[in-house]
Amino acid sequence: MNFFTIPSPSSLWTTVRSGGAFNVACSFAALWAFVKVLRMLRWRVKTTQLLGPPRTSLIYGVSHDLAMSEDSGAIYERWATEYGVVYMIPSVLGQTRVVLCDPRAIAHFYARETWTYVQTPLSLVLLEETIGKGVLWAEGEAHRRQRKALTPAFSNAAIRKLTSVFYDSAYKAKGKWDTAIESSKDGDAVIEVQNWMNHISLDTVGIAGFSHDFGSLDGTPSSVTEVFDTFGSNQQASAVNEIFILLASVFPIILKIPTKRQNLFKKLAVTIEQISNKLLIRSRREKDLNIGERGEENSIMGLLIKSEGQDTELHMSEEEVMAQMKVLLFAGYETTSISLTWALIELSRHPDVQTRLREELLVFGPDPTYDQLKANLPYLDAIVHEILRLHPPVPEFARLAAADDVIPLSEPVRTVSGNMTDNISIAKGTLITISAAAINRSSAIWGPHAKEFKPDRWLTEDGIGGKAKEVQGHRHLLTFVDGPRTCLGKDFAIMEFKTVLSVLVKNFVFEMRNGPNTPVEVVRGILPRPRVVGEGGIGVPLRVRRYE
């Protein structure tokens, strides 16, 4: 006897057409809701329930407040003072995030990144749409393989060879600024420095990474800079986009909606892909014809071409090779130009610091070598790391727990039930947030002067407090994160930063156009950028004169 029969496709279609479609939809909706409830119950049982701020919005929790704030790090720090070194915040559409502000918890987290803690669905979609499935997108074994293939291009030996490229870009900018000042009647010129830092960064990464000169410093229009600059030009649109991104954190498919900003991202992706493709074709042709110098096999392009070989241990597909090129163009352009701009702003605000740095550079004499930049200019090193501390280009990171975990704490926190605990349980599916800005500028970690620009803190033994020493990132900072996903280009970026800053400060004096108290705000480009209040786009006009 048959207790049930399998309906034929035609009879199913008849059922749907006769009104069953609504019932089917309701059944799927009910099943989806049931699964969500089960996951929520499991999450609540498996995850330590922590104290935290109340929601300020039924839809956004506190996420909208953070997104619209010019200094979200200060908000995270205030909550850490109030609720403990780890706490929970209500997020979009009922989501909850765990925020880590404890050095021991953060070290544990970063040691397990790419395996236990992975990119959020939103991050994966954004990265794939913009720069492809490269080293920033990949997780686990794929990330390890891609990173290992690229590592030789960022060794000390490789960066030592690139120091001359950094100097060339800096001196090109110097020449253009000399001309502008010569044509001025007053012996100085107002120069929009952020655009120039963009040009320096783009030309440097083009030549250093791909042996390609974009010509940006020579005035050649670049589609890359045009697209990048457009992101910061409409702040009203940027504010609307924050809401768009918040909703996309729950429903990433929203990113498929063709908004103006999403169209910009697509244009950026197409622009970078076109450039990367041309450079890749040229490099393959040069390899086939044996054009180029010996030793270039450990350049970025050399390693990418080498990884295409099918019999290579660290083989990368053509899609992955293209993605690495996009990553390097994007990261090399955006982050370093932001840091250089902040450096010129802080030196203009603090003329005594600027003078002291110039004196160190002038006493040293000729342009320092790679090894001298690393070890023989302590005040330059202090200023560079103080900028990286106060103004991390990427202020916060979000990850998703791919498995259950227990995170240890350096000090106990109180749970919702009132108990004290020195570790917290994290269930699979938990969203984790770490604010680099909050950790880098925390008074509890860096002491009472944490919010001040004080390069001297890097020059004395007791300048870095005991709590700051517990932070395990580069020089106790989270600017380059930590663990398996530590920024691959960290040493490249620091050396470029030092080289360019040394040339500019040795030759020019910088002042805020309207005095040292000129207000500066943070605006939303692809990454947060500084802007002088009242300027359009990403304008940072400084008064520049030659140092005589």
Coordinates of C-alpha atoms in Angstrom, one line a residue:
M1 CA 0.0 0.0 0.0
N2 CA 1.3 3.5 -0.9
F3 CA 1.0 5.9 2.0
F4 CA 1.9 8.8 -0.2
T5 CA 2.6 9.4 -3.9
I6 CA 5.0 11.9 -5.5
P7 CA 3.1 14.4 -7.5
S8 CA 4.1 15.0 -11.1
P9 CA 5.5 18.3 -12.1
S10 CA 2.4 19.1 -14.1
S11 CA 0.1 18.5 -11.1
L12 CA 2.4 20.7 -8.9
W13 CA 2.1 23.5 -11.5
T14 CA -1.7 23.0 -11.5
T15 CA -1.7 23.4 -7.7
V16 CA 0.4 26.5 -7.9
R17 CA -1.8 28.0 -10.6
S18 CA -5.0 27.2 -8.6
G19 CA -3.9 29.3 -5.7
G20 CA -1.2 27.2 -4.1
A21 CA 1.5 29.8 -4.9
F22 CA 0.5 31.9 -1.9
N23 CA 0.5 28.9 0.4
V24 CA 3.9 27.8 -0.9
A25 CA 5.3 31.3 -0.2
C26 CA 3.8 31.3 3.3
S27 CA 5.3 27.9 4.0
F28 CA 8.8 29.1 2.9
A29 CA 8.4 32.3 4.9
A30 CA 7.3 30.3 8.0
L31 CA 10.3 27.9 7.5
W32 CA 12.7 30.8 7.2
A33 CA 11.3 32.4 10.3
F34 CA 11.5 29.1 12.2
V35 CA 15.2 28.7 11.2
K36 CA 16.0 32.3 12.3
V37 CA 14.3 31.7 15.7
L38 CA 16.3 28.5 16.2
R39 CA 19.5 30.3 15.3
M40 CA 18.7 33.2 17.6
L41 CA 17.9 30.8 20.5
R42 CA 21.1 28.9 20.0
W43 CA 23.0 32.2 19.8
R44 CA 21.5 33.4 23.1
V45 CA 22.3 30.1 24.9
K46 CA 25.9 29.8 23.5
T47 CA 27.0 33.5 23.7
T48 CA 27.8 35.3 26.9
Q49 CA 25.1 38.0 27.2
L50 CA 26.9 41.3 27.9
L51 CA 25.9 44.8 29.0
G52 CA 25.9 47.6 26.4
P53 CA 24.1 50.8 25.3
P54 CA 20.4 50.8 24.6
R55 CA 19.2 51.1 21.0
T56 CA 18.5 54.6 19.8
S57 CA 16.7 53.4 16.6
L58 CA 14.2 50.6 16.2
I59 CA 15.6 49.9 12.7
Y60 CA 19.3 50.7 13.1
G61 CA 20.0 50.0 16.8
V62 CA 23.0 52.3 17.4
S63 CA 24.6 51.7 14.0
H64 CA 23.3 54.9 12.5
D65 CA 24.8 57.0 15.3
L66 CA 28.2 55.4 14.7
A67 CA 28.0 55.7 11.0
M68 CA 27.1 59.4 11.1
S69 CA 29.7 60.3 13.8
E70 CA 32.9 62.0 12.8
D71 CA 34.7 60.1 15.6
S72 CA 33.1 56.7 16.1
G73 CA 36.2 55.6 18.1
A74 CA 35.4 58.1 20.8
I75 CA 31.9 56.5 21.1
Y76 CA 33.3 53.0 21.3
E77 CA 35.8 54.2 24.0
R78 CA 33.0 55.8 26.1
W79 CA 31.0 52.6 26.0
A80 CA 34.0 50.6 27.1
T81 CA 34.4 52.9 30.1
E82 CA 30.7 52.5 31.0
Y83 CA 30.1 48.8 30.2
G84 CA 33.5 47.1 30.3
V85 CA 36.3 46.1 27.9
V86 CA 33.9 43.9 25.9
Y87 CA 30.2 44.7 25.5
M88 CA 27.3 44.3 23.1
I89 CA 25.7 46.9 20.9
P90 CA 22.3 46.6 19.2
S91 CA 22.7 46.8 15.4
V92 CA 20.5 46.8 12.2
L93 CA 17.1 45.0 12.3
G94 CA 17.6 43.3 15.6
Q95 CA 21.2 42.2 15.1
T96 CA 23.7 42.3 18.0
R97 CA 27.4 42.9 17.7
V98 CA 30.1 42.1 20.3
V99 CA 32.7 44.9 20.6
L100 CA 36.2 44.0 21.7
C101 CA 38.2 46.8 23.5
D102 CA 40.5 44.5 25.5
P103 CA 44.1 43.9 24.3
R104 CA 44.1 40.2 25.3
A105 CA 40.7 39.5 23.7
I106 CA 41.9 41.3 20.5
A107 CA 45.1 39.3 20.4
H108 CA 43.1 36.1 20.7
F109 CA 40.8 37.3 17.9
Y110 CA 43.5 38.2 15.5
A111 CA 45.4 34.9 16.1
R112 CA 42.3 33.1 14.7
E113 CA 41.3 35.4 11.9
T114 CA 40.6 33.9 8.4
W115 CA 39.7 30.6 10.1
T116 CA 37.5 31.1 13.2
Y117 CA 36.7 34.8 12.3
V118 CA 35.9 35.6 8.7
Q119 CA 34.7 38.4 6.5
T120 CA 31.0 39.3 6.9
P121 CA 28.7 38.7 3.9
L122 CA 28.5 42.4 3.3
S123 CA 32.4 42.7 3.2
L124 CA 32.6 39.8 0.8
V125 CA 30.1 41.3 -1.6
L126 CA 31.7 44.8 -1.5
L127 CA 35.2 43.4 -2.0
E128 CA 34.2 41.1 -4.8
E129 CA 32.3 43.8 -6.6
T130 CA 35.2 46.3 -6.3
I131 CA 38.5 44.5 -6.4
G132 CA 37.7 40.8 -6.9
K133 CA 38.6 37.6 -5.1
G134 CA 42.1 38.6 -4.1
V135 CA 44.0 38.4 -0.9
L136 CA 41.6 40.8 0.9
W137 CA 38.6 38.7 -0.1
A138 CA 40.1 35.2 0.5
E139 CA 39.8 33.2 3.7
G140 CA 41.6 30.2 5.2
E141 CA 43.8 28.2 2.9
A142 CA 43.1 30.4 -0.1
H143 CA 44.2 33.4 1.8
R144 CA 47.4 31.7 3.0
R145 CA 48.3 30.6 -0.5
Q146 CA 47.7 34.1 -2.1
R147 CA 49.6 35.9 0.7
K148 CA 52.5 33.5 0.5
A149 CA 52.8 34.0 -3.2
L150 CA 53.0 37.8 -2.8
T151 CA 55.2 38.0 0.3
P152 CA 58.6 38.2 -1.4
A153 CA 57.6 41.4 -3.1
F154 CA 57.3 43.1 0.3
S155 CA 60.5 41.9 1.9
N156 CA 63.1 44.3 3.2
A157 CA 65.3 43.6 0.2
A158 CA 62.5 44.3 -2.3
I159 CA 61.5 47.6 -0.5
R160 CA 65.1 48.7 -0.3
K161 CA 65.2 48.6 -4.1
L162 CA 62.0 50.7 -4.3
T163 CA 63.3 53.6 -2.1
S164 CA 64.5 55.5 -5.2
V165 CA 61.0 55.3 -6.6
F166 CA 59.6 56.9 -3.5
Y167 CA 62.2 59.7 -3.8
D168 CA 61.5 60.2 -7.5
S169 CA 57.7 60.8 -6.8
A170 CA 58.5 63.2 -3.9
Y171 CA 61.0 65.2 -5.9
K172 CA 58.5 65.5 -8.8
A173 CA 56.0 67.1 -6.5
K174 CA 58.7 69.3 -5.0
G175 CA 59.6 70.6 -8.6
K176 CA 55.9 71.4 -9.3
W177 CA 55.6 73.2 -5.9
D178 CA 58.8 75.2 -6.5
T179 CA 57.3 76.4 -9.8
A180 CA 54.0 77.5 -8.1
I181 CA 55.9 79.4 -5.4
E182 CA 58.2 81.1 -7.9
S183 CA 55.2 82.4 -9.9
S184 CA 53.7 83.8 -6.7
K185 CA 54.3 87.5 -5.7
D186 CA 54.3 86.7 -2.0
G187 CA 56.9 84.0 -1.9
D188 CA 54.4 81.3 -1.0
A189 CA 51.5 79.5 -2.6
V190 CA 48.2 77.9 -1.4
I191 CA 48.5 74.3 -2.4
E192 CA 45.7 71.8 -2.2
V193 CA 47.9 69.1 -0.7
Q194 CA 45.5 66.1 -0.6
N195 CA 45.3 66.0 -4.4
W196 CA 49.0 66.1 -4.5
M197 CA 49.4 63.3 -2.0
N198 CA 46.9 61.3 -4.2
H199 CA 49.2 61.9 -7.2
I200 CA 52.3 60.9 -5.3
S201 CA 50.6 57.7 -4.1
L202 CA 49.2 56.7 -7.5
D203 CA 52.4 57.3 -9.4
T204 CA 54.5 55.5 -6.7
V205 CA 52.3 52.3 -6.6
G206 CA 52.2 52.3 -10.4
I207 CA 56.0 52.4 -10.9
A208 CA 56.9 50.4 -7.8
G209 CA 54.2 47.7 -8.3
F210 CA 53.8 47.5 -12.0
S211 CA 56.6 49.5 -13.7
H212 CA 53.9 51.8 -15.1
D213 CA 54.0 55.6 -14.8
F214 CA 50.5 57.0 -14.5
G215 CA 51.9 60.4 -15.1
S216 CA 49.6 61.9 -12.4
L217 CA 52.4 64.2 -11.1
D218 CA 53.0 65.5 -14.6
G219 CA 49.4 66.5 -15.0
T220 CA 48.3 63.5 -17.0
P221 CA 44.5 62.9 -16.3
S222 CA 43.9 59.6 -14.6
S223 CA 40.6 57.8 -14.7
V224 CA 41.5 56.2 -11.3
T225 CA 42.0 59.5 -9.5
E226 CA 38.9 61.0 -11.1
V227 CA 36.7 58.1 -9.8
F228 CA 38.4 58.1 -6.4
D229 CA 37.9 61.8 -6.0
T230 CA 34.2 61.6 -6.9
F231 CA 33.5 59.5 -3.9
G232 CA 34.3 62.4 -1.6
S233 CA 32.6 65.2 -3.6
N234 CA 29.0 64.7 -2.6
Q235 CA 28.6 64.4 1.2
Q236 CA 24.8 64.4 1.1
A237 CA 25.0 61.4 -1.1
S238 CA 27.5 59.8 1.2
A239 CA 25.2 60.3 4.2
V240 CA 22.4 58.6 2.3
N241 CA 24.7 55.8 1.3
E242 CA 25.5 55.1 5.0
I243 CA 21.9 54.1 5.5
F244 CA 22.0 52.0 2.3
I245 CA 25.1 50.2 3.6
L246 CA 23.5 49.7 7.0
L247 CA 20.6 47.9 5.5
A248 CA 22.9 45.9 3.2
S249 CA 24.6 44.5 6.3
V250 CA 21.5 42.4 6.8
F251 CA 20.5 42.0 3.1
P252 CA 23.7 42.2 1.0
I253 CA 21.6 41.7 -2.2
I254 CA 20.6 45.4 -1.7
L255 CA 24.1 46.2 -3.1
K256 CA 22.8 45.1 -6.5
I257 CA 20.5 48.1 -6.6
P258 CA 22.0 50.6 -9.1
T259 CA 22.3 53.7 -6.9
K260 CA 24.7 56.5 -7.8
R261 CA 27.3 55.3 -5.4
Q262 CA 27.0 51.7 -6.5
N263 CA 27.5 52.8 -10.1
L264 CA 30.6 54.7 -8.9
F265 CA 31.9 51.5 -7.4
K266 CA 31.2 49.6 -10.6
K267 CA 33.0 52.4 -12.6
L268 CA 36.0 52.1 -10.2
A269 CA 36.1 48.3 -10.6
V270 CA 35.9 48.6 -14.4
T271 CA 38.6 51.3 -14.5
I272 CA 41.0 49.4 -12.3
E273 CA 40.4 46.2 -14.2
Q274 CA 41.1 47.9 -17.5
I275 CA 44.4 49.3 -16.2
S276 CA 45.3 46.0 -14.5
N277 CA 44.6 44.0 -17.7
K278 CA 46.8 46.3 -19.8
L279 CA 49.6 46.0 -17.4
L280 CA 49.2 42.2 -17.2
I281 CA 49.2 41.8 -21.0
R282 CA 52.3 44.0 -21.3
S283 CA 54.2 42.1 -18.5
R284 CA 53.4 38.7 -20.1
R285 CA 54.7 40.0 -23.4
E286 CA 57.9 41.3 -21.8
K287 CA 58.4 38.0 -20.1
D288 CA 58.0 36.1 -23.3
L289 CA 60.5 38.4 -25.0
N290 CA 62.9 38.2 -22.0
I291 CA 62.7 42.0 -21.6
G292 CA 63.6 43.5 -18.2
E293 CA 66.3 43.3 -15.6
R294 CA 67.4 40.3 -13.7
G295 CA 65.9 40.1 -10.2
E296 CA 62.4 41.3 -11.4
E297 CA 61.0 37.8 -10.7
N298 CA 60.5 39.0 -7.0
S299 CA 58.7 42.2 -8.1
I300 CA 55.0 42.3 -7.7
M301 CA 54.4 41.8 -11.4
G302 CA 57.1 39.2 -11.6
L303 CA 55.5 37.1 -8.8
L304 CA 52.0 37.4 -10.3
I305 CA 53.2 36.3 -13.7
K306 CA 55.1 33.4 -12.1
S307 CA 52.1 32.3 -10.1
E308 CA 50.1 31.8 -13.3
G309 CA 52.1 28.7 -14.1
Q310 CA 50.0 25.6 -13.7
D311 CA 52.9 23.7 -12.1
T312 CA 53.7 26.4 -9.6
E313 CA 53.3 25.5 -5.9
L314 CA 51.4 28.7 -5.2
H315 CA 49.4 28.8 -8.4
M316 CA 46.8 31.6 -8.8
S317 CA 44.1 31.7 -11.4
E318 CA 43.8 34.6 -13.9
E319 CA 40.9 35.9 -11.8
E320 CA 43.1 35.9 -8.6
V321 CA 46.0 37.5 -10.4
M322 CA 43.8 40.4 -11.6
A323 CA 42.3 40.7 -8.2
Q324 CA 45.8 41.1 -6.6
M325 CA 46.6 43.9 -9.0
K326 CA 43.3 45.7 -8.1
V327 CA 44.0 45.3 -4.4
L328 CA 47.5 46.8 -4.7
L329 CA 46.3 49.7 -6.8
F330 CA 43.4 50.4 -4.4
A331 CA 45.3 49.9 -1.1
G332 CA 48.5 51.6 -2.3
Y333 CA 46.6 54.7 -3.5
E334 CA 44.0 55.3 -0.9
T335 CA 45.6 54.6 2.5
T336 CA 49.1 56.2 2.1
S337 CA 47.7 59.4 0.6
I338 CA 45.3 59.8 3.6
S339 CA 48.2 59.3 6.1
L340 CA 50.4 61.8 4.3
T341 CA 47.6 64.4 4.2
W342 CA 47.1 64.0 8.0
A343 CA 50.8 64.4 8.5
L344 CA 50.9 67.7 6.7
I345 CA 47.8 68.9 8.6
E346 CA 49.3 68.0 12.1
L347 CA 52.7 69.5 11.2
S348 CA 50.9 72.7 10.1
R349 CA 48.9 72.7 13.4
H350 CA 52.1 72.2 15.4
P351 CA 54.9 74.4 13.9
D352 CA 57.3 73.5 16.8
V353 CA 57.1 69.8 15.8
Q354 CA 57.6 70.7 12.2
T355 CA 60.7 72.8 13.0
R356 CA 62.2 70.1 15.1
L357 CA 61.6 67.5 12.4
R358 CA 63.2 69.8 9.8
E359 CA 66.2 70.3 12.0
E360 CA 66.7 66.5 12.4
L361 CA 66.5 66.1 8.6
L362 CA 68.9 69.0 7.8
V363 CA 71.5 67.9 10.4
F364 CA 71.4 64.4 8.9
G365 CA 72.4 65.9 5.5
P366 CA 71.7 64.1 2.2
D367 CA 68.7 62.0 1.5
P368 CA 68.8 59.1 3.8
T369 CA 69.0 55.5 2.5
Y370 CA 66.5 52.8 3.2
D371 CA 68.4 51.6 6.3
Q372 CA 68.9 55.1 7.6
L373 CA 65.2 55.9 7.2
K374 CA 64.5 52.8 9.3
A375 CA 67.0 53.4 12.1
N376 CA 68.7 56.8 12.0
L377 CA 65.9 59.4 12.1
P378 CA 64.0 58.8 15.4
Y379 CA 61.9 61.9 15.3
L380 CA 60.7 61.2 11.8
D381 CA 59.8 57.7 12.9
A382 CA 58.0 59.1 15.9
I383 CA 55.9 61.5 13.8
V384 CA 55.0 58.8 11.3
H385 CA 53.8 56.4 14.0
E386 CA 51.9 59.1 15.9
I387 CA 50.0 59.9 12.7
L388 CA 49.3 56.2 12.2
R389 CA 48.1 56.0 15.8
L390 CA 45.8 59.1 15.8
H391 CA 44.5 58.7 12.2
P392 CA 44.2 55.1 11.1
P393 CA 43.0 55.1 7.5
V394 CA 40.6 52.1 8.2
P395 CA 39.0 53.0 11.6
E396 CA 37.2 49.8 12.3
F397 CA 36.8 46.2 11.3
A398 CA 33.9 43.7 11.5
R399 CA 34.1 39.9 11.3
L400 CA 31.8 36.9 11.6
A401 CA 32.4 34.0 13.9
A402 CA 32.6 30.8 11.7
A403 CA 32.7 28.6 14.7
D404 CA 32.0 28.7 18.5
D405 CA 34.8 30.1 20.5
V406 CA 35.8 31.3 24.0
I407 CA 37.7 34.6 24.2
P408 CA 39.9 35.3 27.3
L409 CA 39.9 38.8 28.9
S410 CA 42.7 40.7 30.6
E411 CA 40.1 42.0 33.2
P412 CA 36.7 40.7 34.2
V413 CA 33.4 42.2 32.9
R414 CA 29.9 42.1 34.3
T415 CA 27.3 40.1 32.3
V416 CA 23.7 40.9 31.9
S417 CA 22.9 38.5 34.8
G418 CA 25.2 40.4 37.1
N419 CA 28.0 37.9 37.2
M420 CA 31.7 38.7 36.7
T421 CA 33.6 36.8 34.1
D422 CA 37.2 36.8 32.7
N423 CA 36.2 35.1 29.4
I424 CA 33.3 35.2 27.1
S425 CA 31.7 32.5 24.9
I426 CA 31.0 33.4 21.3
A427 CA 28.6 31.3 19.2
K428 CA 29.0 30.6 15.5
G429 CA 27.3 33.5 13.6
T430 CA 28.2 36.2 16.1
L431 CA 29.2 39.6 14.6
I432 CA 32.5 41.0 16.1
T433 CA 33.6 44.6 15.9
I434 CA 37.0 46.0 16.7
S435 CA 37.6 49.8 16.5
A436 CA 41.2 50.5 15.6
A437 CA 40.5 54.2 16.3
A438 CA 39.2 53.5 19.8
I439 CA 42.1 51.2 20.7
N440 CA 44.8 53.5 19.2
R441 CA 43.4 56.6 21.0
S442 CA 42.1 55.0 24.3
S443 CA 43.0 56.9 27.4
A444 CA 42.7 53.7 29.4
I445 CA 45.4 52.2 27.1
W446 CA 47.6 55.1 26.1
G447 CA 47.2 57.4 29.1
P448 CA 45.8 60.8 29.8
H449 CA 47.3 62.4 26.7
A450 CA 46.0 59.8 24.3
K451 CA 44.0 62.2 22.2
E452 CA 46.9 64.7 21.7
F453 CA 49.5 64.7 18.9
K454 CA 52.6 64.0 20.9
P455 CA 55.4 62.4 18.9
D456 CA 57.7 62.4 21.9
R457 CA 55.7 59.5 23.4
W458 CA 57.6 57.3 20.9
L459 CA 61.1 58.5 22.1
T460 CA 61.2 57.5 25.8
E461 CA 61.0 54.2 27.5
D462 CA 58.0 55.1 29.5
G463 CA 56.3 56.9 26.6
I464 CA 54.3 53.8 25.8
G465 CA 52.3 52.8 28.9
G466 CA 52.0 49.3 30.2
K467 CA 48.5 48.8 28.9
A468 CA 49.5 50.0 25.4
K469 CA 52.3 47.4 25.4
E470 CA 49.6 44.7 25.7
V471 CA 48.3 45.6 22.2
Q472 CA 50.1 43.2 19.9
G473 CA 49.9 44.9 16.5
H474 CA 52.8 46.7 14.8
R475 CA 54.3 49.1 17.4
H476 CA 51.3 48.4 19.7
L477 CA 48.9 49.8 17.1
L478 CA 45.9 48.3 15.3
T479 CA 46.4 50.5 12.2
F480 CA 47.8 47.5 10.2
V481 CA 45.7 45.0 12.3
D482 CA 47.4 41.8 13.5
G483 CA 47.7 38.1 13.0
P484 CA 47.4 36.3 9.6
R485 CA 45.8 39.3 8.0
T486 CA 48.4 41.9 9.1
C487 CA 48.7 44.4 6.2
L488 CA 51.0 42.8 3.7
G489 CA 52.2 46.3 2.4
K490 CA 52.9 47.7 5.9
D491 CA 56.6 48.2 5.4
F492 CA 56.1 49.5 1.9
A493 CA 53.6 52.1 3.2
I494 CA 55.8 53.2 6.1
M495 CA 58.9 53.6 3.9
E496 CA 57.0 55.6 1.3
F497 CA 55.5 57.7 4.1
K498 CA 58.9 58.5 5.6
T499 CA 60.6 59.2 2.3
V500 CA 57.9 61.6 1.0
L501 CA 57.6 63.4 4.3
S502 CA 61.4 63.8 4.6
V503 CA 61.7 65.5 1.2
L504 CA 58.7 67.8 1.7
V505 CA 59.5 69.0 5.2
K506 CA 63.2 69.5 4.4
N507 CA 62.3 71.8 1.5
F508 CA 59.1 73.5 2.5
V509 CA 57.3 75.2 5.5
F510 CA 53.6 74.3 5.9
E511 CA 50.9 76.4 7.6
M512 CA 47.1 76.1 7.8
R513 CA 45.9 78.7 5.3
N514 CA 43.7 80.4 7.9
G515 CA 45.8 79.9 11.0
P516 CA 46.7 76.9 13.2
N517 CA 43.2 76.7 14.6
T518 CA 41.6 76.1 11.2
P519 CA 38.9 73.4 11.8
V520 CA 39.3 70.1 10.0
E521 CA 36.5 67.6 9.5
V522 CA 36.4 64.0 8.4
V523 CA 34.4 63.2 5.2
R524 CA 33.3 59.9 3.7
G525 CA 35.1 58.9 0.6
I526 CA 35.8 55.3 0.0
L527 CA 37.7 55.6 3.3
P528 CA 37.3 58.5 5.7
R529 CA 39.4 61.5 4.6
P530 CA 40.3 64.9 6.2
R531 CA 38.9 68.1 4.8
V532 CA 39.2 71.7 5.8
V533 CA 35.8 72.9 7.0
G534 CA 34.1 75.0 4.2
E535 CA 36.1 73.4 1.4
G536 CA 34.5 71.3 -1.3
G537 CA 35.3 67.7 -2.1
I538 CA 38.3 66.6 -0.1
G539 CA 40.0 70.0 -0.1
V540 CA 43.0 70.6 2.3
P541 CA 44.6 73.9 1.1
L542 CA 47.8 74.7 3.0
R543 CA 50.0 77.8 2.7
V544 CA 53.4 76.5 1.5
R545 CA 56.7 78.4 1.2
R546 CA 60.3 77.3 0.6
Y547 CA 62.5 76.7 3.5
E548 CA 65.5 79.0 3.1

